[in-house]
PDB file of C-alpha atoms in Angstrom:
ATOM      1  CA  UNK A 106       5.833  12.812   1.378  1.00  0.00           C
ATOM      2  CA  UNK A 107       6.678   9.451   0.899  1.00  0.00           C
ATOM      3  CA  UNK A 108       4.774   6.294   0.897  1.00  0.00           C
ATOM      4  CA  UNK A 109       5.171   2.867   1.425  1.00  0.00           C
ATOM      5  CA  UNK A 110       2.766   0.282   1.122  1.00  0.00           C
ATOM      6  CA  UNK A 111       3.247  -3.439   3.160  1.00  0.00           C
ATOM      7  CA  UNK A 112       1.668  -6.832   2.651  1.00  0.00           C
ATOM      8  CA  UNK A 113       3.026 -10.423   2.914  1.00  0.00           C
ATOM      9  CA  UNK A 114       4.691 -11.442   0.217  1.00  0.00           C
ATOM     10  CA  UNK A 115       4.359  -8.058  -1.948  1.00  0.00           C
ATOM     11  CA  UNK A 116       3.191  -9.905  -5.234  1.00  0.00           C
ATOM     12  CA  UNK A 117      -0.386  -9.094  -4.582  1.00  0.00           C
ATOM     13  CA  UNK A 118      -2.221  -6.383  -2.646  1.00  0.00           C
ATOM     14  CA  UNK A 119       0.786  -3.996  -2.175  1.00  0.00           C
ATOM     15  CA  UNK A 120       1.829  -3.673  -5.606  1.00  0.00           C
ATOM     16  CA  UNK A 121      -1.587  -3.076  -6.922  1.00  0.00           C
ATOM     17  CA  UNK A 122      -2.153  -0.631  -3.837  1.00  0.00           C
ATOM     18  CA  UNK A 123       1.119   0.841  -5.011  1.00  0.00           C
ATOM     19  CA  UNK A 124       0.084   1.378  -8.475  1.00  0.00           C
ATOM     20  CA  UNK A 125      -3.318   2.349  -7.686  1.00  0.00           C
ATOM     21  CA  UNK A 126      -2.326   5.304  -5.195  1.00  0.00           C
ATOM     22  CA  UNK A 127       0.410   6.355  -7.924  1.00  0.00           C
ATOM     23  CA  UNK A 128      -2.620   7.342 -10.176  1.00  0.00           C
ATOM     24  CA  UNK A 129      -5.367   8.340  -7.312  1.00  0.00           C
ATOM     25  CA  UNK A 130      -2.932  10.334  -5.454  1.00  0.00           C
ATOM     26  CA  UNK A 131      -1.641  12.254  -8.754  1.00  0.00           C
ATOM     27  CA  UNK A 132      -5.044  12.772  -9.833  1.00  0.00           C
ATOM     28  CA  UNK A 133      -5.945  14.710  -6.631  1.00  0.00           C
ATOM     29  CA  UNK A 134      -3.191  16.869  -7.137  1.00  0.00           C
ATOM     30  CA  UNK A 135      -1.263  15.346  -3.591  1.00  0.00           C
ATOM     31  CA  UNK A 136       2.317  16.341  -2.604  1.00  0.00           C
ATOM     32  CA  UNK A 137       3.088  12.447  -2.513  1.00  0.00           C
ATOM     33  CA  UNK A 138       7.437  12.387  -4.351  1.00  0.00           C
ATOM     34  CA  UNK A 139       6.894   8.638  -3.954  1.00  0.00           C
ATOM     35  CA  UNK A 140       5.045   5.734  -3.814  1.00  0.00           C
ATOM     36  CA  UNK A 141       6.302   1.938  -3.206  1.00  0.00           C
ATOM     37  CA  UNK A 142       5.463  -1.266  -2.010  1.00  0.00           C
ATOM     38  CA  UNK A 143       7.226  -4.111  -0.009  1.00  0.00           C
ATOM     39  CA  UNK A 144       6.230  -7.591   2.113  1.00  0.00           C
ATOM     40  CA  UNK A 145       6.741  -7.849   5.376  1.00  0.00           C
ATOM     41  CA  UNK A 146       7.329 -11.826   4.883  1.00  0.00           C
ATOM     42  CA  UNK A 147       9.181 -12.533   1.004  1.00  0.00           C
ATOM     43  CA  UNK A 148      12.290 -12.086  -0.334  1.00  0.00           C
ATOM     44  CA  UNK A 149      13.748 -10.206  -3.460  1.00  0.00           C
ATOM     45  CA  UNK A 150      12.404 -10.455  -7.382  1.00  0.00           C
ATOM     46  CA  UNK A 151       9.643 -12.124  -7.072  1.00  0.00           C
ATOM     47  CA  UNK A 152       7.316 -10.928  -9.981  1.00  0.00           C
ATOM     48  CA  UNK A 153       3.832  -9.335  -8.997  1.00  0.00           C
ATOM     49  CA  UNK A 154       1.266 -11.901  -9.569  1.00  0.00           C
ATOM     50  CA  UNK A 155      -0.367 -12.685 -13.108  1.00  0.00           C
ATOM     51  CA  UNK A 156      -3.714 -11.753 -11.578  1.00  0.00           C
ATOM     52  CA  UNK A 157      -2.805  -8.739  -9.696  1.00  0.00           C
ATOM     53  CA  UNK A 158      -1.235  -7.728 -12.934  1.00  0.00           C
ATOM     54  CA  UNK A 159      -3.864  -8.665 -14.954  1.00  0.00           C
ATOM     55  CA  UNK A 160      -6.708  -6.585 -12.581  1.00  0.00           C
ATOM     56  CA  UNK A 161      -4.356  -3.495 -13.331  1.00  0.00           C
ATOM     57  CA  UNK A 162      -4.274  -3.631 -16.832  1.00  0.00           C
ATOM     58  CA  UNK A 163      -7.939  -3.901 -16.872  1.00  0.00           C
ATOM     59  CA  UNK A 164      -7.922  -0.248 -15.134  1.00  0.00           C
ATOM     60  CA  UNK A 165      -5.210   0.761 -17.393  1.00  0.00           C
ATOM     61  CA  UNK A 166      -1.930   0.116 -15.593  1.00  0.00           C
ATOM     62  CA  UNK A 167       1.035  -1.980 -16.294  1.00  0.00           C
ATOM     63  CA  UNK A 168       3.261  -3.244 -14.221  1.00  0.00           C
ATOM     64  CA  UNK A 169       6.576  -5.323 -14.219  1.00  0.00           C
ATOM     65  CA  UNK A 170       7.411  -4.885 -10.587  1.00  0.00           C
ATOM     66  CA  UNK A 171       9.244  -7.081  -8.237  1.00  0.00           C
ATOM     67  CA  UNK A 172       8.656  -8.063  -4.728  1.00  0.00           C
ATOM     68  CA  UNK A 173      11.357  -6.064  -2.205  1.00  0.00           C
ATOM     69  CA  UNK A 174      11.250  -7.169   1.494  1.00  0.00           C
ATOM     70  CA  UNK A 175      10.405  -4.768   4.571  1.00  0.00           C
ATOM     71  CA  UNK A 176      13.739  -3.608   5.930  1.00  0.00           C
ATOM     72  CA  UNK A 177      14.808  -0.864   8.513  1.00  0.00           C
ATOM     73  CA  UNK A 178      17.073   0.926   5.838  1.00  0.00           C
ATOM     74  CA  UNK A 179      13.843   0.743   3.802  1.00  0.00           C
ATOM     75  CA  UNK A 180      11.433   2.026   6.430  1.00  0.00           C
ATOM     76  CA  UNK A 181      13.955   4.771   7.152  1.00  0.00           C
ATOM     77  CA  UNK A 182      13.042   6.431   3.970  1.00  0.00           C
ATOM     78  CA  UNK A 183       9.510   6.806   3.786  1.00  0.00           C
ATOM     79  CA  UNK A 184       7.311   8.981   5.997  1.00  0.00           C
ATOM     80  CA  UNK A 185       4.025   7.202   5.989  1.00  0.00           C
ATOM     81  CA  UNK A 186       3.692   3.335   5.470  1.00  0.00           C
ATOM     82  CA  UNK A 187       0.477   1.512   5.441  1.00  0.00           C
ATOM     83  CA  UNK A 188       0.173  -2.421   5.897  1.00  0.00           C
ATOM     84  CA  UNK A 189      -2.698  -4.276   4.392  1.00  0.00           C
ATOM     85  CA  UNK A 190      -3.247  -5.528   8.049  1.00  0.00           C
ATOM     86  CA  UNK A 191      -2.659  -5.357  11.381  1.00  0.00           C
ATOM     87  CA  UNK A 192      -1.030  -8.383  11.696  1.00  0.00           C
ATOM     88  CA  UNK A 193       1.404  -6.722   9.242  1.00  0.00           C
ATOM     89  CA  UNK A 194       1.269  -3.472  11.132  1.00  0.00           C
ATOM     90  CA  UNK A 195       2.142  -5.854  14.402  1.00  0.00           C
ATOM     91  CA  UNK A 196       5.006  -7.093  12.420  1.00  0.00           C
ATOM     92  CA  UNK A 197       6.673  -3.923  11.494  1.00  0.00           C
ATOM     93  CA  UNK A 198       6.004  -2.147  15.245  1.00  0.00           C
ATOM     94  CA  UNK A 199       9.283  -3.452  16.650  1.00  0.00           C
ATOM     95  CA  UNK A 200      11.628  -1.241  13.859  1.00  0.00           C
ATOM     96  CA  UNK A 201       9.255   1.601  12.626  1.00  0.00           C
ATOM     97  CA  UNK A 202       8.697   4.411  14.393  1.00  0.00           C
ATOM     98  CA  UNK A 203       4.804   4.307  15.374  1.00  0.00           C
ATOM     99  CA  UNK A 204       3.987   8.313  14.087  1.00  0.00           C
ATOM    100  CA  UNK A 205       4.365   6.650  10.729  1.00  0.00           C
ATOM    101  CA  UNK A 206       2.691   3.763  10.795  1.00  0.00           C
ATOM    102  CA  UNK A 207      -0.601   2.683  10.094  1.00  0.00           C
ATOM    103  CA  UNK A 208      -2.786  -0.426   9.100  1.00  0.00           C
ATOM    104  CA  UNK A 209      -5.455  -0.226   6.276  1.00  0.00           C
ATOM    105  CA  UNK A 210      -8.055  -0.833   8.979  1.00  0.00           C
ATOM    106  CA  UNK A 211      -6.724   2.387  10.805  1.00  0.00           C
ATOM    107  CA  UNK A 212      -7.521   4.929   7.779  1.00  0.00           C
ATOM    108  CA  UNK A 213     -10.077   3.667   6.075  1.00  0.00           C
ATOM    109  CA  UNK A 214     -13.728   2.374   7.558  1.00  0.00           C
ATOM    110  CA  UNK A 215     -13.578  -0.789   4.827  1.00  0.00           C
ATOM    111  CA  UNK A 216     -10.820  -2.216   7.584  1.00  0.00           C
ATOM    112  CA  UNK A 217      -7.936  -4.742   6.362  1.00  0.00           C
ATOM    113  CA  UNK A 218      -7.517  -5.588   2.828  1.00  0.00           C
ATOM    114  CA  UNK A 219      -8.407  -9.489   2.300  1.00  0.00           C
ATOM    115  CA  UNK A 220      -5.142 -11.447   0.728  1.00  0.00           C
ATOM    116  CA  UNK A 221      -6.555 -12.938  -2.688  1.00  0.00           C
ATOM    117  CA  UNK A 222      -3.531 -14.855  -2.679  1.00  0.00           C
ATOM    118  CA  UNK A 223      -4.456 -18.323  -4.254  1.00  0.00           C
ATOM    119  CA  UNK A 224      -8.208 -16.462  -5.416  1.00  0.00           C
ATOM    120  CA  UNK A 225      -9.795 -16.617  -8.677  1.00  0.00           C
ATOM    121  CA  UNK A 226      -9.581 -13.847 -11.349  1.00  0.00           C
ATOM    122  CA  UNK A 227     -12.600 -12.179  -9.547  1.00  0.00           C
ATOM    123  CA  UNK A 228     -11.361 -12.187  -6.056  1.00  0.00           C
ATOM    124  CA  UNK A 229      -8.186 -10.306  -7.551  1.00  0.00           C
ATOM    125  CA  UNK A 230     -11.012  -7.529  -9.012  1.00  0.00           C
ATOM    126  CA  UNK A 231     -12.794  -7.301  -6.029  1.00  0.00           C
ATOM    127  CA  UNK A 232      -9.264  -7.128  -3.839  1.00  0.00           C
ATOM    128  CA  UNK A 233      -8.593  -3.706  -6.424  1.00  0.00           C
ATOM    129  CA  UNK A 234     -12.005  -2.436  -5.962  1.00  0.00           C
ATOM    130  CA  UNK A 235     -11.180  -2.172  -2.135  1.00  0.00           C
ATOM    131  CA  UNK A 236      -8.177  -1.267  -2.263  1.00  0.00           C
ATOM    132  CA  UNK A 237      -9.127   1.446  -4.709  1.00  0.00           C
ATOM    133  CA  UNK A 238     -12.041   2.835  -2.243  1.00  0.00           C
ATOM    134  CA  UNK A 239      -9.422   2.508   0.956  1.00  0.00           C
ATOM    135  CA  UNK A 240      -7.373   4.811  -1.170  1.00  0.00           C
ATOM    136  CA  UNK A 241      -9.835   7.821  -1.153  1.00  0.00           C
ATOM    137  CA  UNK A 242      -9.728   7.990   3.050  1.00  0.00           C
ATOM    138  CA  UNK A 243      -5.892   7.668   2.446  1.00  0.00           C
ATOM    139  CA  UNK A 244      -5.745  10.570   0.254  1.00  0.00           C
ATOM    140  CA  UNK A 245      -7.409  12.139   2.896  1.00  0.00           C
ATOM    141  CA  UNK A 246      -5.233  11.910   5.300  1.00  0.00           C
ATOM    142  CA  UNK A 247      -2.300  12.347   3.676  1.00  0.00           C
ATOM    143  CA  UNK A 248      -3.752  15.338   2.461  1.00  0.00           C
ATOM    144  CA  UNK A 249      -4.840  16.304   6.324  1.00  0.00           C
ATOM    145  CA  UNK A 250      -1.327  15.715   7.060  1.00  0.00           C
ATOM    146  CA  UNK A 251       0.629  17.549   4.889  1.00  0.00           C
ATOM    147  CA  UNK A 252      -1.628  20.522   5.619  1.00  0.00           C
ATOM    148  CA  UNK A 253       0.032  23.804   6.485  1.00  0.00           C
ATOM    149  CA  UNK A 254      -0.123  24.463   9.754  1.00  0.00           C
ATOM    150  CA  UNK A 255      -0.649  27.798  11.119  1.00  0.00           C
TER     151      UNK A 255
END
């Protein structure tokens, strides 16, 4: 399975959601090949943002990524993505198949993931800390999905 994870401007809450399912999702032993991120509103190269990055490295991740934007040759190759919000999730419905598509608020009962876009230091912590939680119900259902079926 492949995953994709979509916010606005991909600087903030989808890189750090990337990151932070490339470690959950290993940990609990998920057939998950990859794991990305893009925004549904940015452009190319845009580094993630100093606090995002910064409320990684305090759990122990690095990351130099940069900001890719939502595209139908994109959305082509993943199997599952997951928007930060349904406003995001409205965005993407015209060019992505709706079996694969899903908002935050859709898998997880801790609904959309707030933008801390602008936030202090602690906003970006508590913005991890949810995302982190809304993580665990993903697992879940990716790992509900990719049961066998008899």
């Amino acid at each position: 399975m492949r995953v994709l994870f979509v916010c606005s401007g991909n600087t903030c809450r989808s890189p750090m959601a990337e990151e932070l399912a490339k470690v959950k999702f290993a940990a609990a032993g998920l057939q998950v090949e990859e794991v990305a991120s893009a925004g549904a509103h940015c452009g190319f190269g845009d580094p993630i943002s100093v606090n995002a990055a910064a409320a990684l490295a305090e759990r122990g991740i690095i990351s130099f990524r940069r900001s890719q934007p939502i595209t139908q040759n994109l959305a082509d190759r993943y199997d599952l993505i997951i928007t930060m919000t349904w406003q995001h999730k409205s965005a993407l419905a015209p060019f992505v198949d709706a079996d694969k598509l899903y908002s935050m608020r859709e898998l997880t009962p801790l609904g959309d993931i707030p933008d801390p876009y602008g936030g202090s230091m602690d906003d970006y912590r508590k913005c991890a800390d949810v995302i982190d939680k809304s993580l665990d119900y993903v697992a879940d259902f990716i790992r509900e999905r990719t049961k066998p079926r008899n």
